[in-house]
Amino acid sequence: NYHNFNLLAVYLPKRPSDSLLTLVRDDARFQDAQTVRQAYPESWALTYFLMKARGKQFAAYLHDVGQLRPLAEEPQEKRLQMFEKHFGDPSELDRAFMTFVRNIR
């Protein structure tokens, strides 16, 4: 999706170091008109990365997410723990994610 990729390219130079964590912990960036234009393309790219580079882990993560109560607001800690269970240290994953994103053509 070129539109999302272009929005992400604009965001990357000013992307904060905790950007991945803020996507995983809660939905605040998607609920704020000022940040949704960065959150959506980053989440799109993260999904693409996880499908391509961590497919089995991503499928297991989605299975666990599917077991949660529909439309329930989960605590930040629980969301982060579930993410770490499947993908390990978020900072290591973020480095791999950024390398992947910078090599998308």
mmCIF file with all atom_site columns, C-alpha atoms in Angstrom:
data_model
loop_
_atom_site.group_PDB
_atom_site.id
_atom_site.type_symbol
_atom_site.label_atom_id
_atom_site.label_alt_id
_atom_site.label_comp_id
_atom_site.label_asym_id
_atom_site.label_entity_id
_atom_site.label_seq_id
_atom_site.pdbx_PDB_ins_code
_atom_site.Cartn_x
_atom_site.Cartn_y
_atom_site.Cartn_z
_atom_site.occupancy
_atom_site.B_iso_or_equiv
_atom_site.pdbx_formal_charge
_atom_site.auth_seq_id
_atom_site.auth_comp_id
_atom_site.auth_asym_id
_atom_site.auth_atom_id
_atom_site.pdbx_PDB_model_num
ATOM 1   C CA . ASN A 1 1   ? 0.000   0.000   0.000  1.00 0.00 ? 1   ASN A CA 1
ATOM 2   C CA . TYR A 1 2   ? 1.932   2.996   -1.308 1.00 0.00 ? 2   TYR A CA 1
ATOM 3   C CA . HIS A 1 3   ? -0.163  5.547   0.555  1.00 0.00 ? 3   HIS A CA 1
ATOM 4   C CA . ASN A 1 4   ? 0.649   4.030   3.956  1.00 0.00 ? 4   ASN A CA 1
ATOM 5   C CA . PHE A 1 5   ? 4.263   3.523   2.971  1.00 0.00 ? 5   PHE A CA 1
ATOM 6   C CA . ASN A 1 6   ? 4.594   7.201   2.048  1.00 0.00 ? 6   ASN A CA 1
ATOM 7   C CA . LEU A 1 7   ? 2.990   8.296   5.319  1.00 0.00 ? 7   LEU A CA 1
ATOM 8   C CA . LEU A 1 8   ? 5.388   6.027   7.189  1.00 0.00 ? 8   LEU A CA 1
ATOM 9   C CA . ALA A 1 9   ? 8.379   7.420   5.287  1.00 0.00 ? 9   ALA A CA 1
ATOM 10  C CA . VAL A 1 10  ? 7.436   10.925  6.454  1.00 0.00 ? 10  VAL A CA 1
ATOM 11  C CA . TYR A 1 11  ? 7.086   9.717   10.056 1.00 0.00 ? 11  TYR A CA 1
ATOM 12  C CA . LEU A 1 12  ? 10.295  7.664   10.322 1.00 0.00 ? 12  LEU A CA 1
ATOM 13  C CA . PRO A 1 13  ? 12.799  10.532  10.712 1.00 0.00 ? 13  PRO A CA 1
ATOM 14  C CA . LYS A 1 14  ? 10.949  11.838  13.773 1.00 0.00 ? 14  LYS A CA 1
ATOM 15  C CA . ARG A 1 15  ? 9.761   8.454   15.099 1.00 0.00 ? 15  ARG A CA 1
ATOM 16  C CA . PRO A 1 16  ? 10.253  8.288   18.897 1.00 0.00 ? 16  PRO A CA 1
ATOM 17  C CA . SER A 1 17  ? 12.197  5.373   20.337 1.00 0.00 ? 17  SER A CA 1
ATOM 18  C CA . ASP A 1 18  ? 9.106   4.124   22.209 1.00 0.00 ? 18  ASP A CA 1
ATOM 19  C CA . SER A 1 19  ? 6.882   4.149   19.134 1.00 0.00 ? 19  SER A CA 1
ATOM 20  C CA . LEU A 1 20  ? 6.477   0.364   18.976 1.00 0.00 ? 20  LEU A CA 1
ATOM 21  C CA . LEU A 1 21  ? 5.602   0.203   22.663 1.00 0.00 ? 21  LEU A CA 1
ATOM 22  C CA . THR A 1 22  ? 2.939   2.871   22.292 1.00 0.00 ? 22  THR A CA 1
ATOM 23  C CA . LEU A 1 23  ? 1.324   0.853   19.498 1.00 0.00 ? 23  LEU A CA 1
ATOM 24  C CA . VAL A 1 24  ? 1.278   -2.318  21.580 1.00 0.00 ? 24  VAL A CA 1
ATOM 25  C CA . ARG A 1 25  ? 0.315   -0.970  25.016 1.00 0.00 ? 25  ARG A CA 1
ATOM 26  C CA . ASP A 1 26  ? -2.956  0.749   24.152 1.00 0.00 ? 26  ASP A CA 1
ATOM 27  C CA . ASP A 1 27  ? -5.023  2.350   21.404 1.00 0.00 ? 27  ASP A CA 1
ATOM 28  C CA . ALA A 1 28  ? -4.407  5.978   22.377 1.00 0.00 ? 28  ALA A CA 1
ATOM 29  C CA . ARG A 1 29  ? -2.516  6.862   19.183 1.00 0.00 ? 29  ARG A CA 1
ATOM 30  C CA . PHE A 1 30  ? -5.460  5.606   17.120 1.00 0.00 ? 30  PHE A CA 1
ATOM 31  C CA . GLN A 1 31  ? -7.953  7.661   19.114 1.00 0.00 ? 31  GLN A CA 1
ATOM 32  C CA . ASP A 1 32  ? -6.132  10.974  18.748 1.00 0.00 ? 32  ASP A CA 1
ATOM 33  C CA . ALA A 1 33  ? -6.580  12.920  15.517 1.00 0.00 ? 33  ALA A CA 1
ATOM 34  C CA . GLN A 1 34  ? -3.026  14.276  15.856 1.00 0.00 ? 34  GLN A CA 1
ATOM 35  C CA . THR A 1 35  ? -1.337  10.852  16.022 1.00 0.00 ? 35  THR A CA 1
ATOM 36  C CA . VAL A 1 36  ? -3.563  8.495   14.049 1.00 0.00 ? 36  VAL A CA 1
ATOM 37  C CA . ARG A 1 37  ? -1.882  9.509   10.760 1.00 0.00 ? 37  ARG A CA 1
ATOM 38  C CA . GLN A 1 38  ? 1.386   8.090   12.100 1.00 0.00 ? 38  GLN A CA 1
ATOM 39  C CA . ALA A 1 39  ? -0.068  5.159   14.045 1.00 0.00 ? 39  ALA A CA 1
ATOM 40  C CA . TYR A 1 40  ? -2.011  3.609   11.203 1.00 0.00 ? 40  TYR A CA 1
ATOM 41  C CA . PRO A 1 41  ? 0.843   3.327   8.675  1.00 0.00 ? 41  PRO A CA 1
ATOM 42  C CA . GLU A 1 42  ? 3.236   2.160   11.388 1.00 0.00 ? 42  GLU A CA 1
ATOM 43  C CA . SER A 1 43  ? 0.796   -0.541  12.494 1.00 0.00 ? 43  SER A CA 1
ATOM 44  C CA . TRP A 1 44  ? 0.276   -1.499  8.847  1.00 0.00 ? 44  TRP A CA 1
ATOM 45  C CA . ALA A 1 45  ? 4.050   -1.884  8.395  1.00 0.00 ? 45  ALA A CA 1
ATOM 46  C CA . LEU A 1 46  ? 4.393   -3.783  11.681 1.00 0.00 ? 46  LEU A CA 1
ATOM 47  C CA . THR A 1 47  ? 1.699   -6.232  10.588 1.00 0.00 ? 47  THR A CA 1
ATOM 48  C CA . TYR A 1 48  ? 3.439   -6.704  7.230  1.00 0.00 ? 48  TYR A CA 1
ATOM 49  C CA . PHE A 1 49  ? 6.796   -7.242  8.965  1.00 0.00 ? 49  PHE A CA 1
ATOM 50  C CA . LEU A 1 50  ? 5.381   -9.754  11.439 1.00 0.00 ? 50  LEU A CA 1
ATOM 51  C CA . MET A 1 51  ? 3.631   -11.698 8.670  1.00 0.00 ? 51  MET A CA 1
ATOM 52  C CA . LYS A 1 52  ? 6.774   -11.845 6.532  1.00 0.00 ? 52  LYS A CA 1
ATOM 53  C CA . ALA A 1 53  ? 9.520   -12.208 9.133  1.00 0.00 ? 53  ALA A CA 1
ATOM 54  C CA . ARG A 1 54  ? 7.795   -13.824 12.134 1.00 0.00 ? 54  ARG A CA 1
ATOM 55  C CA . GLY A 1 55  ? 4.839   -15.642 10.601 1.00 0.00 ? 55  GLY A CA 1
ATOM 56  C CA . LYS A 1 56  ? 4.494   -18.493 13.104 1.00 0.00 ? 56  LYS A CA 1
ATOM 57  C CA . GLN A 1 57  ? 4.951   -16.181 16.077 1.00 0.00 ? 57  GLN A CA 1
ATOM 58  C CA . PHE A 1 58  ? 2.436   -13.748 14.595 1.00 0.00 ? 58  PHE A CA 1
ATOM 59  C CA . ALA A 1 59  ? -0.145  -16.503 14.069 1.00 0.00 ? 59  ALA A CA 1
ATOM 60  C CA . ALA A 1 60  ? 0.274   -17.647 17.686 1.00 0.00 ? 60  ALA A CA 1
ATOM 61  C CA . TYR A 1 61  ? -0.029  -14.043 18.895 1.00 0.00 ? 61  TYR A CA 1
ATOM 62  C CA . LEU A 1 62  ? -3.221  -13.529 16.885 1.00 0.00 ? 62  LEU A CA 1
ATOM 63  C CA . HIS A 1 63  ? -4.606  -16.749 18.327 1.00 0.00 ? 63  HIS A CA 1
ATOM 64  C CA . ASP A 1 64  ? -4.018  -15.434 21.854 1.00 0.00 ? 64  ASP A CA 1
ATOM 65  C CA . VAL A 1 65  ? -5.500  -12.040 20.983 1.00 0.00 ? 65  VAL A CA 1
ATOM 66  C CA . GLY A 1 66  ? -8.537  -13.853 19.612 1.00 0.00 ? 66  GLY A CA 1
ATOM 67  C CA . GLN A 1 67  ? -9.081  -15.438 23.027 1.00 0.00 ? 67  GLN A CA 1
ATOM 68  C CA . LEU A 1 68  ? -9.569  -12.038 24.687 1.00 0.00 ? 68  LEU A CA 1
ATOM 69  C CA . ARG A 1 69  ? -13.015 -10.673 25.453 1.00 0.00 ? 69  ARG A CA 1
ATOM 70  C CA . PRO A 1 70  ? -14.407 -8.890  22.372 1.00 0.00 ? 70  PRO A CA 1
ATOM 71  C CA . LEU A 1 71  ? -14.145 -5.096  22.541 1.00 0.00 ? 71  LEU A CA 1
ATOM 72  C CA . ALA A 1 72  ? -12.763 -5.246  26.073 1.00 0.00 ? 72  ALA A CA 1
ATOM 73  C CA . GLU A 1 73  ? -10.080 -2.782  27.077 1.00 0.00 ? 73  GLU A CA 1
ATOM 74  C CA . GLU A 1 74  ? -7.144  -4.853  28.302 1.00 0.00 ? 74  GLU A CA 1
ATOM 75  C CA . PRO A 1 75  ? -4.638  -3.379  30.781 1.00 0.00 ? 75  PRO A CA 1
ATOM 76  C CA . GLN A 1 76  ? -1.436  -2.039  29.243 1.00 0.00 ? 76  GLN A CA 1
ATOM 77  C CA . GLU A 1 77  ? 0.675   -4.568  31.155 1.00 0.00 ? 77  GLU A CA 1
ATOM 78  C CA . LYS A 1 78  ? -1.347  -7.501  29.878 1.00 0.00 ? 78  LYS A CA 1
ATOM 79  C CA . ARG A 1 79  ? -1.104  -6.299  26.279 1.00 0.00 ? 79  ARG A CA 1
ATOM 80  C CA . LEU A 1 80  ? 2.641   -5.812  26.557 1.00 0.00 ? 80  LEU A CA 1
ATOM 81  C CA . GLN A 1 81  ? 3.171   -9.185  28.277 1.00 0.00 ? 81  GLN A CA 1
ATOM 82  C CA . MET A 1 82  ? 1.236   -10.967 25.543 1.00 0.00 ? 82  MET A CA 1
ATOM 83  C CA . PHE A 1 83  ? 3.309   -9.220  22.881 1.00 0.00 ? 83  PHE A CA 1
ATOM 84  C CA . GLU A 1 84  ? 6.585   -10.081 24.641 1.00 0.00 ? 84  GLU A CA 1
ATOM 85  C CA . LYS A 1 85  ? 5.480   -13.706 25.090 1.00 0.00 ? 85  LYS A CA 1
ATOM 86  C CA . HIS A 1 86  ? 5.422   -14.129 21.320 1.00 0.00 ? 86  HIS A CA 1
ATOM 87  C CA . PHE A 1 87  ? 8.062   -11.693 20.085 1.00 0.00 ? 87  PHE A CA 1
ATOM 88  C CA . GLY A 1 88  ? 10.540  -11.289 22.935 1.00 0.00 ? 88  GLY A CA 1
ATOM 89  C CA . ASP A 1 89  ? 12.267  -8.045  23.832 1.00 0.00 ? 89  ASP A CA 1
ATOM 90  C CA . PRO A 1 90  ? 10.402  -5.176  22.132 1.00 0.00 ? 90  PRO A CA 1
ATOM 91  C CA . SER A 1 91  ? 13.594  -3.151  21.611 1.00 0.00 ? 91  SER A CA 1
ATOM 92  C CA . GLU A 1 92  ? 15.217  -6.024  19.701 1.00 0.00 ? 92  GLU A CA 1
ATOM 93  C CA . LEU A 1 93  ? 12.081  -6.526  17.642 1.00 0.00 ? 93  LEU A CA 1
ATOM 94  C CA . ASP A 1 94  ? 11.948  -2.785  16.967 1.00 0.00 ? 94  ASP A CA 1
ATOM 95  C CA . ARG A 1 95  ? 15.490  -2.811  15.577 1.00 0.00 ? 95  ARG A CA 1
ATOM 96  C CA . ALA A 1 96  ? 14.616  -5.694  13.239 1.00 0.00 ? 96  ALA A CA 1
ATOM 97  C CA . PHE A 1 97  ? 11.372  -3.954  12.299 1.00 0.00 ? 97  PHE A CA 1
ATOM 98  C CA . MET A 1 98  ? 13.140  -0.698  11.418 1.00 0.00 ? 98  MET A CA 1
ATOM 99  C CA . THR A 1 99  ? 15.749  -2.551  9.341  1.00 0.00 ? 99  THR A CA 1
ATOM 100 C CA . PHE A 1 100 ? 12.945  -4.325  7.500  1.00 0.00 ? 100 PHE A CA 1
ATOM 101 C CA . VAL A 1 101 ? 10.992  -1.101  6.908  1.00 0.00 ? 101 VAL A CA 1
ATOM 102 C CA . ARG A 1 102 ? 14.014  0.756   5.578  1.00 0.00 ? 102 ARG A CA 1
ATOM 103 C CA . ASN A 1 103 ? 14.563  -2.034  3.038  1.00 0.00 ? 103 ASN A CA 1
ATOM 104 C CA . ILE A 1 104 ? 10.994  -2.132  1.690  1.00 0.00 ? 104 ILE A CA 1
ATOM 105 C CA . ARG A 1 105 ? 10.943  -1.141  -1.944 1.00 0.00 ? 105 ARG A CA 1
#
